[in-house]
Amino acid sequence: MIRHVVLFKLASTDPAERAEQLAEARRRIRGLVGVVPGVHTLDVVENVLADERNYDFAVVGDFDDIAAVEGYATHPAHLEVIDYVSTIRTDARAAIDFAV
């Protein structure tokens, strides 16, 4: 099993807007489970420590294997989610994939 973690910073500074955007990102990302082959779990988690060095949210998912992560990266449903997330985030992004 491969765990896929991607970190993002939100562009908005308005707390209400940020909460709405995170809820929508979570809804869309969770919706990929059962749609994209090889995906076991996907979630969006929010940073709880007020530290400007931290990212604002992470996408955390468990996949069958590396091939499933690679398929997810180019799956049309995932690309639609990327389109949405690209409208709410800054250019800051970090990712890691590791065996669990």
mmCIF file of N, CA, C and O in Angstrom:
data_model
loop_
_atom_site.group_PDB
_atom_site.id
_atom_site.type_symbol
_atom_site.label_atom_id
_atom_site.label_comp_id
_atom_site.label_asym_id
_atom_site.label_seq_id
_atom_site.Cartn_x
_atom_site.Cartn_y
_atom_site.Cartn_z
ATOM 1 N N MET A 1 0.845 -1.172 0.000
ATOM 2 C CA MET A 1 0.000 0.000 0.000
ATOM 3 C C MET A 1 0.894 1.240 0.000
ATOM 4 O O MET A 1 1.923 1.272 0.657
ATOM 5 N N ILE A 2 0.460 2.252 -0.731
ATOM 6 C CA ILE A 2 1.183 3.531 -0.818
ATOM 7 C C ILE A 2 0.322 4.627 -0.211
ATOM 8 O O ILE A 2 -0.861 4.750 -0.530
ATOM 9 N N ARG A 3 0.916 5.415 0.666
ATOM 10 C CA ARG A 3 0.242 6.599 1.203
ATOM 11 C C ARG A 3 0.742 7.806 0.409
ATOM 12 O O ARG A 3 1.938 8.019 0.256
ATOM 13 N N HIS A 4 -0.193 8.592 -0.059
ATOM 14 C CA HIS A 4 0.068 9.777 -0.885
ATOM 15 C C HIS A 4 -0.357 10.993 -0.072
ATOM 16 O O HIS A 4 -1.509 11.065 0.375
ATOM 17 N N VAL A 5 0.557 11.926 0.146
ATOM 18 C CA VAL A 5 0.271 13.123 0.935
ATOM 19 C C VAL A 5 0.697 14.340 0.121
ATOM 20 O O VAL A 5 1.841 14.413 -0.336
ATOM 21 N N VAL A 6 -0.234 15.274 -0.052
ATOM 22 C CA VAL A 6 0.054 16.508 -0.783
ATOM 23 C C VAL A 6 -0.365 17.681 0.097
ATOM 24 O O VAL A 6 -1.468 17.692 0.637
ATOM 25 N N LEU A 7 0.514 18.661 0.235
ATOM 26 C CA LEU A 7 0.269 19.834 1.082
ATOM 27 C C LEU A 7 0.036 21.074 0.223
ATOM 28 O O LEU A 7 0.723 21.273 -0.786
ATOM 29 N N PHE A 8 -0.914 21.907 0.679
ATOM 30 C CA PHE A 8 -1.259 23.127 -0.052
ATOM 31 C C PHE A 8 -1.417 24.301 0.904
ATOM 32 O O PHE A 8 -1.748 24.122 2.078
ATOM 33 N N LYS A 9 -1.251 25.505 0.363
ATOM 34 C CA LYS A 9 -1.587 26.739 1.075
ATOM 35 C C LYS A 9 -2.748 27.390 0.334
ATOM 36 O O LYS A 9 -2.767 27.442 -0.894
ATOM 37 N N LEU A 10 -3.713 27.873 1.103
ATOM 38 C CA LEU A 10 -4.862 28.569 0.525
ATOM 39 C C LEU A 10 -4.496 30.006 0.178
ATOM 40 O O LEU A 10 -3.746 30.657 0.913
ATOM 41 N N ALA A 11 -5.062 30.509 -0.894
ATOM 42 C CA ALA A 11 -4.802 31.889 -1.308
ATOM 43 C C ALA A 11 -5.602 32.882 -0.464
ATOM 44 O O ALA A 11 -5.119 33.971 -0.146
ATOM 45 N N SER A 12 -6.813 32.505 -0.086
ATOM 46 C CA SER A 12 -7.683 33.417 0.657
ATOM 47 C C SER A 12 -7.200 33.582 2.096
ATOM 48 O O SER A 12 -6.691 32.647 2.715
ATOM 49 N N THR A 13 -7.427 34.777 2.632
ATOM 50 C CA THR A 13 -7.136 35.028 4.044
ATOM 51 C C THR A 13 -8.418 35.175 4.858
ATOM 52 O O THR A 13 -8.358 35.291 6.077
ATOM 53 N N ASP A 14 -9.564 35.159 4.193
ATOM 54 C CA ASP A 14 -10.855 35.300 4.867
ATOM 55 C C ASP A 14 -11.248 33.956 5.507
ATOM 56 O O ASP A 14 -11.389 32.956 4.792
ATOM 57 N N PRO A 15 -11.416 33.910 6.829
ATOM 58 C CA PRO A 15 -11.710 32.637 7.515
ATOM 59 C C PRO A 15 -12.964 31.928 7.002
ATOM 60 O O PRO A 15 -12.961 30.703 6.841
ATOM 61 N N ALA A 16 -14.025 32.656 6.728
ATOM 62 C CA ALA A 16 -15.258 32.031 6.243
ATOM 63 C C ALA A 16 -15.055 31.437 4.849
ATOM 64 O O ALA A 16 -15.509 30.318 4.568
ATOM 65 N N GLU A 17 -14.393 32.176 4.003
ATOM 66 C CA GLU A 17 -14.134 31.690 2.647
ATOM 67 C C GLU A 17 -13.227 30.467 2.677
ATOM 68 O O GLU A 17 -13.460 29.487 1.959
ATOM 69 N N ARG A 18 -12.204 30.511 3.517
ATOM 70 C CA ARG A 18 -11.284 29.374 3.638
ATOM 71 C C ARG A 18 -12.031 28.119 4.101
ATOM 72 O O ARG A 18 -11.818 27.024 3.565
ATOM 73 N N ALA A 19 -12.914 28.273 5.083
ATOM 74 C CA ALA A 19 -13.680 27.134 5.590
ATOM 75 C C ALA A 19 -14.566 26.545 4.497
ATOM 76 O O ALA A 19 -14.659 25.322 4.345
ATOM 77 N N GLU A 20 -15.195 27.411 3.732
ATOM 78 C CA GLU A 20 -16.043 26.960 2.627
ATOM 79 C C GLU A 20 -15.220 26.238 1.563
ATOM 80 O O GLU A 20 -15.618 25.191 1.055
ATOM 81 N N GLN A 21 -14.071 26.783 1.230
ATOM 82 C CA GLN A 21 -13.206 26.170 0.223
ATOM 83 C C GLN A 21 -12.690 24.803 0.676
ATOM 84 O O GLN A 21 -12.651 23.858 -0.113
ATOM 85 N N LEU A 22 -12.299 24.705 1.940
ATOM 86 C CA LEU A 22 -11.833 23.421 2.460
ATOM 87 C C LEU A 22 -12.951 22.386 2.451
ATOM 88 O O LEU A 22 -12.722 21.221 2.104
ATOM 89 N N ALA A 23 -14.148 22.784 2.813
ATOM 90 C CA ALA A 23 -15.279 21.859 2.801
ATOM 91 C C ALA A 23 -15.554 21.366 1.376
ATOM 92 O O ALA A 23 -15.807 20.172 1.165
ATOM 93 N N GLU A 24 -15.482 22.259 0.426
ATOM 94 C CA GLU A 24 -15.718 21.871 -0.965
ATOM 95 C C GLU A 24 -14.596 20.980 -1.490
ATOM 96 O O GLU A 24 -14.851 19.987 -2.184
ATOM 97 N N ALA A 25 -13.357 21.308 -1.165
ATOM 98 C CA ALA A 25 -12.233 20.460 -1.571
ATOM 99 C C ALA A 25 -12.389 19.069 -0.960
ATOM 100 O O ALA A 25 -12.192 18.053 -1.644
ATOM 101 N N ARG A 26 -12.741 19.007 0.311
ATOM 102 C CA ARG A 26 -12.928 17.713 0.987
ATOM 103 C C ARG A 26 -14.031 16.901 0.295
ATOM 104 O O ARG A 26 -13.875 15.715 0.031
ATOM 105 N N ARG A 27 -15.144 17.543 -0.010
ATOM 106 C CA ARG A 27 -16.251 16.847 -0.673
ATOM 107 C C ARG A 27 -15.817 16.276 -2.018
ATOM 108 O O ARG A 27 -16.070 15.113 -2.329
ATOM 109 N N ARG A 28 -15.145 17.090 -2.798
ATOM 110 C CA ARG A 28 -14.719 16.645 -4.128
ATOM 111 C C ARG A 28 -13.667 15.548 -4.059
ATOM 112 O O ARG A 28 -13.719 14.575 -4.823
ATOM 113 N N ILE A 29 -12.708 15.696 -3.164
ATOM 114 C CA ILE A 29 -11.630 14.715 -3.070
ATOM 115 C C ILE A 29 -12.154 13.385 -2.534
ATOM 116 O O ILE A 29 -11.832 12.320 -3.073
ATOM 117 N N ARG A 30 -12.967 13.411 -1.507
ATOM 118 C CA ARG A 30 -13.566 12.167 -1.002
ATOM 119 C C ARG A 30 -14.396 11.474 -2.074
ATOM 120 O O ARG A 30 -14.502 10.257 -2.095
ATOM 121 N N GLY A 31 -14.981 12.246 -2.951
ATOM 122 C CA GLY A 31 -15.796 11.696 -4.028
ATOM 123 C C GLY A 31 -15.034 10.887 -5.055
ATOM 124 O O GLY A 31 -15.635 10.180 -5.870
ATOM 125 N N LEU A 32 -13.728 10.946 -5.017
ATOM 126 C CA LEU A 32 -12.917 10.169 -5.957
ATOM 127 C C LEU A 32 -12.785 8.703 -5.545
ATOM 128 O O LEU A 32 -12.462 7.851 -6.379
ATOM 129 N N VAL A 33 -13.037 8.409 -4.261
ATOM 130 C CA VAL A 33 -12.972 7.018 -3.793
ATOM 131 C C VAL A 33 -14.116 6.255 -4.460
ATOM 132 O O VAL A 33 -15.261 6.695 -4.449
ATOM 133 N N GLY A 34 -13.780 5.122 -5.063
ATOM 134 C CA GLY A 34 -14.774 4.340 -5.787
ATOM 135 C C GLY A 34 -14.911 4.744 -7.242
ATOM 136 O O GLY A 34 -15.572 4.066 -8.015
ATOM 137 N N VAL A 35 -14.297 5.855 -7.599
ATOM 138 C CA VAL A 35 -14.313 6.331 -8.986
ATOM 139 C C VAL A 35 -12.967 6.052 -9.646
ATOM 140 O O VAL A 35 -12.903 5.588 -10.776
ATOM 141 N N VAL A 36 -11.888 6.345 -8.930
ATOM 142 C CA VAL A 36 -10.535 6.137 -9.443
ATOM 143 C C VAL A 36 -10.054 4.761 -8.976
ATOM 144 O O VAL A 36 -10.019 4.500 -7.769
ATOM 145 N N PRO A 37 -9.697 3.886 -9.905
ATOM 146 C CA PRO A 37 -9.247 2.549 -9.517
ATOM 147 C C PRO A 37 -8.013 2.582 -8.613
ATOM 148 O O PRO A 37 -7.122 3.419 -8.784
ATOM 149 N N GLY A 38 -7.989 1.671 -7.637
ATOM 150 C CA GLY A 38 -6.832 1.525 -6.766
ATOM 151 C C GLY A 38 -6.783 2.470 -5.592
ATOM 152 O O GLY A 38 -5.841 2.436 -4.811
ATOM 153 N N VAL A 39 -7.797 3.325 -5.448
ATOM 154 C CA VAL A 39 -7.843 4.273 -4.334
ATOM 155 C C VAL A 39 -8.649 3.654 -3.198
ATOM 156 O O VAL A 39 -9.803 3.290 -3.376
ATOM 157 N N HIS A 40 -8.024 3.545 -2.020
ATOM 158 C CA HIS A 40 -8.726 3.018 -0.847
ATOM 159 C C HIS A 40 -9.371 4.130 -0.032
ATOM 160 O O HIS A 40 -10.527 4.025 0.356
ATOM 161 N N THR A 41 -8.600 5.164 0.264
ATOM 162 C CA THR A 41 -9.102 6.283 1.060
ATOM 163 C C THR A 41 -8.523 7.579 0.514
ATOM 164 O O THR A 41 -7.409 7.600 -0.019
ATOM 165 N N LEU A 42 -9.278 8.651 0.684
ATOM 166 C CA LEU A 42 -8.808 10.005 0.381
ATOM 167 C C LEU A 42 -9.497 10.939 1.355
ATOM 168 O O LEU A 42 -10.697 10.812 1.603
ATOM 169 N N ASP A 43 -8.744 11.873 1.894
ATOM 170 C CA ASP A 43 -9.341 12.864 2.783
ATOM 171 C C ASP A 43 -8.560 14.161 2.697
ATOM 172 O O ASP A 43 -7.445 14.207 2.189
ATOM 173 N N VAL A 44 -9.184 15.209 3.193
ATOM 174 C CA VAL A 44 -8.547 16.509 3.325
ATOM 175 C C VAL A 44 -8.494 16.814 4.810
ATOM 176 O O VAL A 44 -9.503 16.739 5.501
ATOM 177 N N VAL A 45 -7.297 17.118 5.294
ATOM 178 C CA VAL A 45 -7.115 17.479 6.701
ATOM 179 C C VAL A 45 -6.576 18.896 6.771
ATOM 180 O O VAL A 45 -5.808 19.333 5.924
ATOM 181 N N GLU A 46 -7.026 19.620 7.793
ATOM 182 C CA GLU A 46 -6.665 21.034 7.944
ATOM 183 C C GLU A 46 -5.598 21.204 9.014
ATOM 184 O O GLU A 46 -5.651 20.572 10.067
ATOM 185 N N ASN A 47 -4.659 22.080 8.751
ATOM 186 C CA ASN A 47 -3.644 22.431 9.735
ATOM 187 C C ASN A 47 -4.314 23.103 10.941
ATOM 188 O O ASN A 47 -5.196 23.945 10.779
ATOM 189 N N VAL A 48 -3.892 22.726 12.148
ATOM 190 C CA VAL A 48 -4.492 23.316 13.350
ATOM 191 C C VAL A 48 -3.515 24.196 14.123
ATOM 192 O O VAL A 48 -3.909 24.838 15.099
ATOM 193 N N LEU A 49 -2.261 24.253 13.699
ATOM 194 C CA LEU A 49 -1.263 25.067 14.382
ATOM 195 C C LEU A 49 -1.077 26.383 13.628
ATOM 196 O O LEU A 49 -0.757 26.390 12.442
ATOM 197 N N ALA A 50 -1.271 27.493 14.295
ATOM 198 C CA ALA A 50 -1.128 28.810 13.678
ATOM 199 C C ALA A 50 0.353 29.157 13.544
ATOM 200 O O ALA A 50 0.940 29.820 14.388
ATOM 201 N N ASP A 51 0.937 28.685 12.471
ATOM 202 C CA ASP A 51 2.349 28.927 12.183
ATOM 203 C C ASP A 51 2.444 29.191 10.681
ATOM 204 O O ASP A 51 2.089 28.328 9.876
ATOM 205 N N GLU A 52 2.882 30.379 10.317
ATOM 206 C CA GLU A 52 2.906 30.767 8.899
ATOM 207 C C GLU A 52 3.774 29.855 8.045
ATOM 208 O O GLU A 52 3.625 29.813 6.825
ATOM 209 N N ARG A 53 4.677 29.101 8.659
ATOM 210 C CA ARG A 53 5.515 28.174 7.901
ATOM 211 C C ARG A 53 4.760 26.910 7.497
ATOM 212 O O ARG A 53 5.165 26.211 6.581
ATOM 213 N N ASN A 54 3.649 26.619 8.181
ATOM 214 C CA ASN A 54 2.880 25.411 7.897
ATOM 215 C C ASN A 54 2.013 25.583 6.660
ATOM 216 O O ASN A 54 1.604 26.693 6.317
ATOM 217 N N TYR A 55 1.717 24.478 6.036
ATOM 218 C CA TYR A 55 0.735 24.459 4.955
ATOM 219 C C TYR A 55 -0.648 24.487 5.578
ATOM 220 O O TYR A 55 -0.835 24.148 6.739
ATOM 221 N N ASP A 56 -1.654 24.879 4.795
ATOM 222 C CA ASP A 56 -3.011 25.023 5.317
ATOM 223 C C ASP A 56 -3.800 23.717 5.334
ATOM 224 O O ASP A 56 -4.598 23.483 6.230
ATOM 225 N N PHE A 57 -3.594 22.889 4.315
ATOM 226 C CA PHE A 57 -4.304 21.614 4.296
ATOM 227 C C PHE A 57 -3.508 20.573 3.528
ATOM 228 O O PHE A 57 -2.604 20.892 2.768
ATOM 229 N N ALA A 58 -3.885 19.325 3.792
ATOM 230 C CA ALA A 58 -3.236 18.199 3.128
ATOM 231 C C ALA A 58 -4.294 17.269 2.565
ATOM 232 O O ALA A 58 -5.364 17.085 3.154
ATOM 233 N N VAL A 59 -3.971 16.689 1.432
ATOM 234 C CA VAL A 59 -4.736 15.576 0.888
ATOM 235 C C VAL A 59 -3.953 14.324 1.274
ATOM 236 O O VAL A 59 -2.755 14.235 1.010
ATOM 237 N N VAL A 60 -4.637 13.392 1.927
ATOM 238 C CA VAL A 60 -4.002 12.156 2.380
ATOM 239 C C VAL A 60 -4.796 10.995 1.803
ATOM 240 O O VAL A 60 -6.017 10.925 1.987
ATOM 241 N N GLY A 61 -4.099 10.104 1.112
ATOM 242 C CA GLY A 61 -4.791 8.971 0.508
ATOM 243 C C GLY A 61 -3.972 7.708 0.550
ATOM 244 O O GLY A 61 -2.745 7.747 0.572
ATOM 245 N N ASP A 62 -4.679 6.590 0.575
ATOM 246 C CA ASP A 62 -4.044 5.275 0.512
ATOM 247 C C ASP A 62 -4.434 4.598 -0.793
ATOM 248 O O ASP A 62 -5.619 4.559 -1.160
ATOM 249 N N PHE A 63 -3.417 4.058 -1.477
ATOM 250 C CA PHE A 63 -3.563 3.471 -2.807
ATOM 251 C C PHE A 63 -3.014 2.050 -2.816
ATOM 252 O O PHE A 63 -2.128 1.722 -2.016
ATOM 253 N N ASP A 64 -3.500 1.249 -3.751
ATOM 254 C CA ASP A 64 -3.017 -0.133 -3.879
ATOM 255 C C ASP A 64 -1.503 -0.199 -4.029
ATOM 256 O O ASP A 64 -0.838 -0.974 -3.360
ATOM 257 N N ASP A 65 -0.974 0.600 -4.937
ATOM 258 C CA ASP A 65 0.439 0.538 -5.291
ATOM 259 C C ASP A 65 0.819 1.796 -6.073
ATOM 260 O O ASP A 65 -0.019 2.671 -6.300
ATOM 261 N N ILE A 66 2.068 1.857 -6.494
ATOM 262 C CA ILE A 66 2.557 3.020 -7.252
ATOM 263 C C ILE A 66 1.766 3.202 -8.545
ATOM 264 O O ILE A 66 1.444 4.329 -8.934
ATOM 265 N N ALA A 67 1.447 2.100 -9.208
ATOM 266 C CA ALA A 67 0.674 2.201 -10.455
ATOM 267 C C ALA A 67 -0.673 2.879 -10.209
ATOM 268 O O ALA A 67 -1.139 3.661 -11.042
ATOM 269 N N ALA A 68 -1.295 2.611 -9.076
ATOM 270 C CA ALA A 68 -2.580 3.255 -8.752
ATOM 271 C C ALA A 68 -2.396 4.752 -8.536
ATOM 272 O O ALA A 68 -3.235 5.553 -8.961
ATOM 273 N N VAL A 69 -1.300 5.152 -7.883
ATOM 274 C CA VAL A 69 -1.020 6.580 -7.686
ATOM 275 C C VAL A 69 -0.795 7.250 -9.043
ATOM 276 O O VAL A 69 -1.308 8.342 -9.299
ATOM 277 N N GLU A 70 -0.071 6.584 -9.907
ATOM 278 C CA GLU A 70 0.195 7.145 -11.236
ATOM 279 C C GLU A 70 -1.093 7.258 -12.047
ATOM 280 O O GLU A 70 -1.306 8.247 -12.750
ATOM 281 N N GLY A 71 -1.977 6.269 -11.940
ATOM 282 C CA GLY A 71 -3.253 6.320 -12.637
ATOM 283 C C GLY A 71 -4.146 7.430 -12.110
ATOM 284 O O GLY A 71 -4.845 8.110 -12.866
ATOM 285 N N TYR A 72 -4.106 7.628 -10.804
ATOM 286 C CA TYR A 72 -4.866 8.691 -10.140
ATOM 287 C C TYR A 72 -4.422 10.053 -10.663
ATOM 288 O O TYR A 72 -5.257 10.936 -10.911
ATOM 289 N N ALA A 73 -3.127 10.219 -10.854
ATOM 290 C CA ALA A 73 -2.579 11.514 -11.282
ATOM 291 C C ALA A 73 -3.167 11.983 -12.605
ATOM 292 O O ALA A 73 -3.320 13.186 -12.817
ATOM 293 N N THR A 74 -3.533 11.046 -13.475
ATOM 294 C CA THR A 74 -4.010 11.422 -14.806
ATOM 295 C C THR A 74 -5.486 11.071 -15.031
ATOM 296 O O THR A 74 -5.998 11.292 -16.130
ATOM 297 N N HIS A 75 -6.152 10.566 -14.010
ATOM 298 C CA HIS A 75 -7.561 10.183 -14.160
ATOM 299 C C HIS A 75 -8.413 11.441 -14.377
ATOM 300 O O HIS A 75 -8.244 12.443 -13.679
ATOM 301 N N PRO A 76 -9.339 11.414 -15.332
ATOM 302 C CA PRO A 76 -10.156 12.596 -15.626
ATOM 303 C C PRO A 76 -10.909 13.161 -14.416
ATOM 304 O O PRO A 76 -11.011 14.385 -14.271
ATOM 305 N N ALA A 77 -11.421 12.304 -13.546
ATOM 306 C CA ALA A 77 -12.139 12.800 -12.359
ATOM 307 C C ALA A 77 -11.196 13.542 -11.422
ATOM 308 O O ALA A 77 -11.560 14.565 -10.835
ATOM 309 N N HIS A 78 -9.971 13.043 -11.297
ATOM 310 C CA HIS A 78 -8.975 13.723 -10.459
ATOM 311 C C HIS A 78 -8.560 15.042 -11.098
ATOM 312 O O HIS A 78 -8.381 16.052 -10.406
ATOM 313 N N LEU A 79 -8.431 15.067 -12.405
ATOM 314 C CA LEU A 79 -8.055 16.307 -13.089
ATOM 315 C C LEU A 79 -9.115 17.388 -12.887
ATOM 316 O O LEU A 79 -8.774 18.563 -12.757
ATOM 317 N N GLU A 80 -10.392 16.998 -12.791
ATOM 318 C CA GLU A 80 -11.449 17.972 -12.495
ATOM 319 C C GLU A 80 -11.271 18.550 -11.091
ATOM 320 O O GLU A 80 -11.468 19.752 -10.882
ATOM 321 N N VAL A 81 -10.892 17.707 -10.148
ATOM 322 C CA VAL A 81 -10.644 18.183 -8.780
ATOM 323 C C VAL A 81 -9.441 19.117 -8.760
ATOM 324 O O VAL A 81 -9.462 20.161 -8.101
ATOM 325 N N ILE A 82 -8.408 18.774 -9.498
ATOM 326 C CA ILE A 82 -7.229 19.634 -9.593
ATOM 327 C C ILE A 82 -7.626 21.012 -10.115
ATOM 328 O O ILE A 82 -7.135 22.034 -9.624
ATOM 329 N N ASP A 83 -8.512 21.037 -11.101
ATOM 330 C CA ASP A 83 -8.971 22.326 -11.638
ATOM 331 C C ASP A 83 -9.570 23.184 -10.533
ATOM 332 O O ASP A 83 -9.304 24.384 -10.456
ATOM 333 N N TYR A 84 -10.396 22.576 -9.664
ATOM 334 C CA TYR A 84 -10.990 23.334 -8.559
ATOM 335 C C TYR A 84 -9.916 23.776 -7.563
ATOM 336 O O TYR A 84 -9.842 24.958 -7.201
ATOM 337 N N VAL A 85 -9.094 22.846 -7.120
ATOM 338 C CA VAL A 85 -8.079 23.157 -6.101
ATOM 339 C C VAL A 85 -7.137 24.244 -6.603
ATOM 340 O O VAL A 85 -6.713 25.111 -5.831
ATOM 341 N N SER A 86 -6.852 24.253 -7.889
ATOM 342 C CA SER A 86 -5.954 25.287 -8.427
ATOM 343 C C SER A 86 -6.542 26.687 -8.303
ATOM 344 O O SER A 86 -5.807 27.670 -8.306
ATOM 345 N N THR A 87 -7.865 26.793 -8.150
ATOM 346 C CA THR A 87 -8.492 28.111 -8.001
ATOM 347 C C THR A 87 -8.463 28.618 -6.566
ATOM 348 O O THR A 87 -8.740 29.801 -6.335
ATOM 349 N N ILE A 88 -8.149 27.755 -5.594
ATOM 350 C CA ILE A 88 -8.189 28.168 -4.189
ATOM 351 C C ILE A 88 -6.820 28.179 -3.524
ATOM 352 O O ILE A 88 -6.691 28.645 -2.405
ATOM 353 N N ARG A 89 -5.806 27.690 -4.188
ATOM 354 C CA ARG A 89 -4.500 27.557 -3.551
ATOM 355 C C ARG A 89 -3.477 28.522 -4.123
ATOM 356 O O ARG A 89 -3.675 29.091 -5.192
ATOM 357 N N THR A 90 -2.383 28.675 -3.391
ATOM 358 C CA THR A 90 -1.233 29.403 -3.907
ATOM 359 C C THR A 90 -0.395 28.409 -4.711
ATOM 360 O O THR A 90 -0.763 27.249 -4.853
ATOM 361 N N ASP A 91 0.741 28.862 -5.178
ATOM 362 C CA ASP A 91 1.637 27.960 -5.912
ATOM 363 C C ASP A 91 2.389 26.994 -5.004
ATOM 364 O O ASP A 91 2.995 26.055 -5.478
ATOM 365 N N ALA A 92 2.346 27.263 -3.691
ATOM 366 C CA ALA A 92 3.056 26.397 -2.748
ATOM 367 C C ALA A 92 2.423 25.009 -2.744
ATOM 368 O O ALA A 92 1.212 24.863 -2.585
ATOM 369 N N ARG A 93 3.253 23.985 -2.919
ATOM 370 C CA ARG A 93 2.800 22.600 -2.914
ATOM 371 C C ARG A 93 3.970 21.724 -2.534
ATOM 372 O O ARG A 93 5.090 21.957 -2.962
ATOM 373 N N ALA A 94 3.691 20.699 -1.750
ATOM 374 C CA ALA A 94 4.696 19.697 -1.425
ATOM 375 C C ALA A 94 4.001 18.345 -1.422
ATOM 376 O O ALA A 94 2.803 18.255 -1.133
ATOM 377 N N ALA A 95 4.728 17.291 -1.759
ATOM 378 C CA ALA A 95 4.114 15.966 -1.796
ATOM 379 C C ALA A 95 5.134 14.918 -1.399
ATOM 380 O O ALA A 95 6.359 15.099 -1.555
ATOM 381 N N ILE A 96 4.607 13.797 -0.913
ATOM 382 C CA ILE A 96 5.415 12.626 -0.621
ATOM 383 C C ILE A 96 4.545 11.399 -0.801
ATOM 384 O O ILE A 96 3.349 11.428 -0.506
ATOM 385 N N ASP A 97 5.142 10.331 -1.285
ATOM 386 C CA ASP A 97 4.482 9.040 -1.431
ATOM 387 C C ASP A 97 5.387 8.018 -0.759
ATOM 388 O O ASP A 97 6.585 7.987 -1.021
ATOM 389 N N PHE A 98 4.797 7.194 0.116
ATOM 390 C CA PHE A 98 5.615 6.214 0.843
ATOM 391 C C PHE A 98 4.823 4.954 1.118
ATOM 392 O O PHE A 98 3.593 4.952 1.134
ATOM 393 N N ALA A 99 5.550 3.872 1.318
ATOM 394 C CA ALA A 99 4.932 2.572 1.581
ATOM 395 C C ALA A 99 4.457 2.504 3.032
ATOM 396 O O ALA A 99 5.136 2.985 3.929
ATOM 397 N N VAL A 100 3.277 1.925 3.214
ATOM 398 C CA VAL A 100 2.753 1.699 4.564
ATOM 399 C C VAL A 100 2.380 0.237 4.730
ATOM 400 O O VAL A 100 2.125 -0.456 3.784
#
